[in-house]
Amino acid sequence: MIEALQSTVLEKLYAGRRSHGWFLRLMRRWDGGEMRSPRLRRLMRAHQGVTIGDYSYGAILHRGVLPRGTVVGRWCSVGQELIVRRRDHPIERVSQHPFFYNAKLGLVPRDTIPLDEENPLVIGNDVWIGDRVTILSGCRSIGDGAVLAAGAVVTRDVPPFAIMGGVPARMLRARFPDPIATLVAESRWWDFDLETVAGWQSLLFQPLTEQSARTLVKQCESLRAAGAGR
């Protein structure tokens, strides 16, 4: 009964423009905070058309930051002032003005350029996005384990485990040598819950080597075989 009442209250507060701050305060108190809250993720999916994986946090959880259709994986860390754009002004036409492509302005019966959800952004798992990053419509995919440096303007797809920076963003370097990156991708460690991952003390606090990456793969394979920690 109490849990049902809490869910009702949180949903109403989430939907209201002026009450959203109260929603965030109560969500932290009742639902484990933004990194853990399943209610927040359900409400974002229902009201915003955005899918956010477990433990991901930051600007992506602020209403209106991510366009409809965006999918974010698990364990992502996102800084402030993120800008994501999925549509472009039609520069090849006589006029670039939204009167001629945005039906909400009342001049055209329907939008004349693709909608946000027709060019969705997919962000992988364990991605780190720094402050004031801008992701433009030419970027449709950000790979697992990638890093977007603060202030980057991302105009194209980002490979897994790439560190990108600059305007426009370019690859600065890879996070890992290829053999280690392949093993981390094979492990898919991000599928596991916090309680399981927190037990990997010897792996979490040291730079990865090829040997420790192989240990990670074996550990994840054993956990999957046992059906644990998902």
Short mmCIF file of C-alpha atoms in Angstrom, two decimals:
data_model
loop_
_atom_site.label_atom_id
_atom_site.label_comp_id
_atom_site.label_asym_id
_atom_site.label_seq_id
_atom_site.Cartn_x
_atom_site.Cartn_y
_atom_site.Cartn_z
CA MET A 1 0.00 0.00 0.00
CA ILE A 2 2.75 2.48 0.99
CA GLU A 3 4.85 1.56 -2.05
CA ALA A 4 1.86 2.02 -4.38
CA LEU A 5 1.18 5.44 -2.85
CA GLN A 6 4.82 6.43 -3.26
CA SER A 7 4.72 5.38 -6.92
CA THR A 8 1.60 7.45 -7.55
CA VAL A 9 3.05 10.52 -5.84
CA LEU A 10 6.36 10.24 -7.72
CA GLU A 11 4.64 9.86 -11.10
CA LYS A 12 2.50 12.96 -10.55
CA LEU A 13 5.49 14.99 -9.39
CA TYR A 14 7.55 13.81 -12.35
CA ALA A 15 4.90 14.85 -14.85
CA GLY A 16 4.50 18.37 -13.42
CA ARG A 17 6.87 21.10 -14.60
CA ARG A 18 7.01 22.95 -11.29
CA SER A 19 7.07 19.82 -9.15
CA HIS A 20 10.00 18.07 -10.82
CA GLY A 21 12.44 19.26 -8.16
CA TRP A 22 10.28 17.64 -5.46
CA PHE A 23 10.26 14.45 -7.53
CA LEU A 24 14.06 14.34 -7.55
CA ARG A 25 14.27 14.89 -3.79
CA LEU A 26 11.73 12.16 -2.97
CA MET A 27 13.19 9.77 -5.53
CA ARG A 28 16.57 10.01 -3.79
CA ARG A 29 14.88 9.32 -0.46
CA TRP A 30 12.51 6.53 -1.50
CA ASP A 31 14.14 4.87 -4.45
CA GLY A 32 17.88 4.64 -3.85
CA GLY A 33 18.97 7.77 -5.70
CA GLU A 34 19.45 8.53 -9.38
CA MET A 35 22.07 5.85 -10.00
CA ARG A 36 19.78 3.07 -8.78
CA SER A 37 16.18 4.30 -9.18
CA PRO A 38 14.07 1.91 -11.32
CA ARG A 39 11.08 4.27 -11.01
CA LEU A 40 12.99 7.15 -12.57
CA ARG A 41 13.95 4.96 -15.52
CA ARG A 42 10.37 3.72 -16.00
CA LEU A 43 9.03 7.28 -15.94
CA MET A 44 11.65 8.51 -18.41
CA ARG A 45 10.75 5.70 -20.78
CA ALA A 46 7.01 6.37 -20.46
CA HIS A 47 7.06 10.18 -20.55
CA GLN A 48 10.22 11.06 -22.49
CA GLY A 49 10.70 8.05 -24.76
CA VAL A 50 14.26 7.66 -23.42
CA THR A 51 15.84 4.42 -22.16
CA ILE A 52 18.56 4.66 -19.47
CA GLY A 53 20.47 1.65 -18.17
CA ASP A 54 21.15 0.86 -14.51
CA TYR A 55 23.72 2.97 -12.61
CA SER A 56 24.02 5.56 -15.41
CA TYR A 57 23.75 9.08 -14.01
CA GLY A 58 24.25 12.79 -14.61
CA ALA A 59 22.73 15.21 -17.11
CA ILE A 60 21.07 12.36 -19.04
CA LEU A 61 18.59 11.99 -16.16
CA HIS A 62 17.45 15.62 -16.40
CA ARG A 63 14.13 15.89 -18.18
CA GLY A 64 14.41 17.23 -21.71
CA VAL A 65 18.17 16.76 -22.16
CA LEU A 66 17.93 13.60 -24.27
CA PRO A 67 15.72 13.58 -27.38
CA ARG A 68 13.00 10.97 -27.76
CA GLY A 69 14.36 7.63 -28.97
CA THR A 70 17.73 7.88 -27.19
CA VAL A 71 19.07 4.67 -25.63
CA VAL A 72 21.81 4.78 -22.97
CA GLY A 73 23.54 1.69 -21.61
CA ARG A 74 24.56 0.82 -18.06
CA TRP A 75 27.24 2.38 -15.85
CA CYS A 76 27.55 5.63 -17.86
CA SER A 77 28.89 8.83 -16.25
CA VAL A 78 27.70 12.11 -17.75
CA GLY A 79 28.74 15.66 -16.85
CA GLN A 80 26.71 18.85 -16.88
CA GLU A 81 25.47 20.98 -19.80
CA LEU A 82 25.17 18.10 -22.25
CA ILE A 83 23.59 19.05 -25.59
CA VAL A 84 22.21 16.36 -27.91
CA ARG A 85 20.80 17.27 -31.33
CA ARG A 86 19.15 14.76 -33.67
CA ARG A 87 17.78 17.18 -36.31
CA ASP A 88 19.44 19.79 -38.55
CA HIS A 89 18.10 22.90 -40.21
CA PRO A 90 17.59 22.06 -43.92
CA ILE A 91 20.48 24.12 -45.32
CA GLU A 92 19.87 22.86 -48.88
CA ARG A 93 16.40 24.52 -49.06
CA VAL A 94 15.47 28.11 -49.89
CA SER A 95 14.86 28.79 -46.17
CA GLN A 96 16.30 27.12 -43.09
CA HIS A 97 13.63 28.59 -40.80
CA PRO A 98 11.59 26.23 -38.56
CA PHE A 99 8.32 27.73 -39.86
CA PHE A 100 8.87 25.54 -42.90
CA TYR A 101 9.75 22.27 -41.19
CA ASN A 102 8.17 22.34 -37.70
CA ALA A 103 4.46 21.54 -37.65
CA LYS A 104 4.13 22.90 -34.09
CA LEU A 105 4.49 26.43 -35.52
CA GLY A 106 1.29 25.95 -37.52
CA LEU A 107 2.39 26.62 -41.09
CA VAL A 108 2.98 23.04 -42.31
CA PRO A 109 0.58 20.17 -41.50
CA ARG A 110 3.41 17.79 -40.55
CA ASP A 111 7.14 18.05 -39.96
CA THR A 112 9.08 18.15 -43.22
CA ILE A 113 12.37 16.86 -41.78
CA PRO A 114 12.88 13.59 -39.86
CA LEU A 115 11.79 13.47 -36.23
CA ASP A 116 14.23 12.93 -33.32
CA GLU A 117 13.24 9.29 -32.97
CA GLU A 118 13.95 8.68 -36.67
CA ASN A 119 17.63 9.41 -35.99
CA PRO A 120 18.06 7.93 -32.49
CA LEU A 121 21.30 8.16 -30.53
CA VAL A 122 22.60 4.95 -28.95
CA ILE A 123 25.16 5.33 -26.14
CA GLY A 124 26.90 2.15 -25.02
CA ASN A 125 27.89 0.94 -21.56
CA ASP A 126 30.46 2.52 -19.21
CA VAL A 127 30.73 5.65 -21.37
CA TRP A 128 32.15 8.80 -19.76
CA ILE A 129 30.88 12.11 -21.17
CA GLY A 130 32.53 15.23 -19.76
CA ASP A 131 30.98 18.64 -19.07
CA ARG A 132 29.66 20.80 -21.92
CA VAL A 133 29.79 18.09 -24.58
CA THR A 134 27.68 18.57 -27.71
CA ILE A 135 26.57 15.53 -29.71
CA LEU A 136 25.28 16.40 -33.17
CA SER A 137 23.02 14.49 -35.55
CA GLY A 138 25.86 12.87 -37.50
CA CYS A 139 26.78 10.84 -34.42
CA ARG A 140 24.37 7.95 -34.08
CA SER A 141 26.42 5.59 -31.92
CA ILE A 142 28.89 5.94 -29.03
CA GLY A 143 30.65 2.67 -28.34
CA ASP A 144 31.07 0.85 -25.05
CA GLY A 145 33.77 2.27 -22.77
CA ALA A 146 34.29 5.46 -24.81
CA VAL A 147 35.35 8.82 -23.32
CA LEU A 148 34.14 12.20 -24.64
CA ALA A 149 36.39 14.94 -23.27
CA ALA A 150 34.89 18.09 -21.78
CA GLY A 151 33.82 20.61 -24.41
CA ALA A 152 33.97 18.13 -27.30
CA VAL A 153 31.66 18.60 -30.28
CA VAL A 154 30.94 15.10 -31.57
CA THR A 155 29.91 14.95 -35.22
CA ARG A 156 30.41 11.26 -36.07
CA ASP A 157 30.13 7.80 -34.55
CA VAL A 158 32.53 6.99 -31.71
CA PRO A 159 34.29 3.59 -31.63
CA PRO A 160 34.33 1.51 -28.43
CA PHE A 161 37.03 2.49 -25.90
CA ALA A 162 38.00 5.60 -27.90
CA ILE A 163 38.98 8.85 -26.15
CA MET A 164 37.57 11.73 -28.22
CA GLY A 165 38.18 15.45 -27.82
CA GLY A 166 38.17 18.75 -29.67
CA VAL A 167 35.96 20.75 -32.05
CA PRO A 168 35.05 18.80 -34.05
CA ALA A 169 35.96 15.82 -31.90
CA ARG A 170 38.67 13.49 -33.11
CA MET A 171 40.15 10.36 -31.60
CA LEU A 172 42.96 11.33 -29.23
CA ARG A 173 43.89 7.78 -28.34
CA ALA A 174 42.44 4.41 -27.38
CA ARG A 175 41.81 3.62 -23.72
CA PHE A 176 43.40 0.17 -24.06
CA PRO A 177 45.65 -1.68 -26.51
CA ASP A 178 43.60 -3.78 -28.95
CA PRO A 179 44.10 -7.15 -27.14
CA ILE A 180 42.85 -5.69 -23.83
CA ALA A 181 39.95 -3.85 -25.47
CA THR A 182 38.86 -7.08 -27.16
CA LEU A 183 38.90 -8.94 -23.84
CA VAL A 184 36.95 -6.21 -22.00
CA ALA A 185 34.32 -6.21 -24.75
CA GLU A 186 34.16 -10.01 -24.57
CA SER A 187 33.64 -9.89 -20.79
CA ARG A 188 30.58 -7.58 -21.02
CA TRP A 189 31.20 -6.93 -17.31
CA TRP A 190 28.63 -4.11 -17.39
CA ASP A 191 25.83 -6.70 -17.51
CA PHE A 192 26.37 -7.41 -13.81
CA ASP A 193 24.87 -5.60 -10.84
CA LEU A 194 26.71 -3.34 -8.41
CA GLU A 195 26.91 -5.91 -5.64
CA THR A 196 28.67 -8.36 -7.97
CA VAL A 197 31.06 -5.86 -9.55
CA ALA A 198 31.98 -4.36 -6.16
CA GLY A 199 33.47 -7.73 -5.21
CA TRP A 200 36.15 -7.51 -7.90
CA GLN A 201 38.61 -5.70 -5.62
CA SER A 202 41.76 -6.90 -7.36
CA LEU A 203 40.49 -5.78 -10.78
CA LEU A 204 38.83 -2.46 -9.98
CA PHE A 205 41.68 -0.43 -8.53
CA GLN A 206 44.63 -1.23 -10.79
CA PRO A 207 45.31 -0.46 -14.48
CA LEU A 208 44.17 -3.36 -16.65
CA THR A 209 46.78 -5.66 -18.11
CA GLU A 210 46.16 -8.38 -20.65
CA GLN A 211 46.44 -10.95 -17.88
CA SER A 212 43.92 -9.21 -15.60
CA ALA A 213 41.59 -8.71 -18.57
CA ARG A 214 41.68 -12.46 -19.19
CA THR A 215 40.87 -12.99 -15.51
CA LEU A 216 37.91 -10.64 -15.93
CA VAL A 217 36.61 -12.66 -18.89
CA LYS A 218 36.86 -15.93 -16.95
CA GLN A 219 35.17 -14.42 -13.92
CA CYS A 220 32.29 -13.11 -16.01
CA GLU A 221 31.92 -16.45 -17.80
CA SER A 222 31.70 -18.26 -14.45
CA LEU A 223 29.10 -15.83 -13.14
CA ARG A 224 26.96 -16.22 -16.26
CA ALA A 225 27.15 -19.98 -16.01
CA ALA A 226 25.93 -19.72 -12.42
CA GLY A 227 23.20 -17.23 -13.40
CA ALA A 228 24.48 -14.69 -10.87
CA GLY A 229 24.47 -10.93 -10.56
CA ARG A 230 22.40 -9.84 -13.54
#
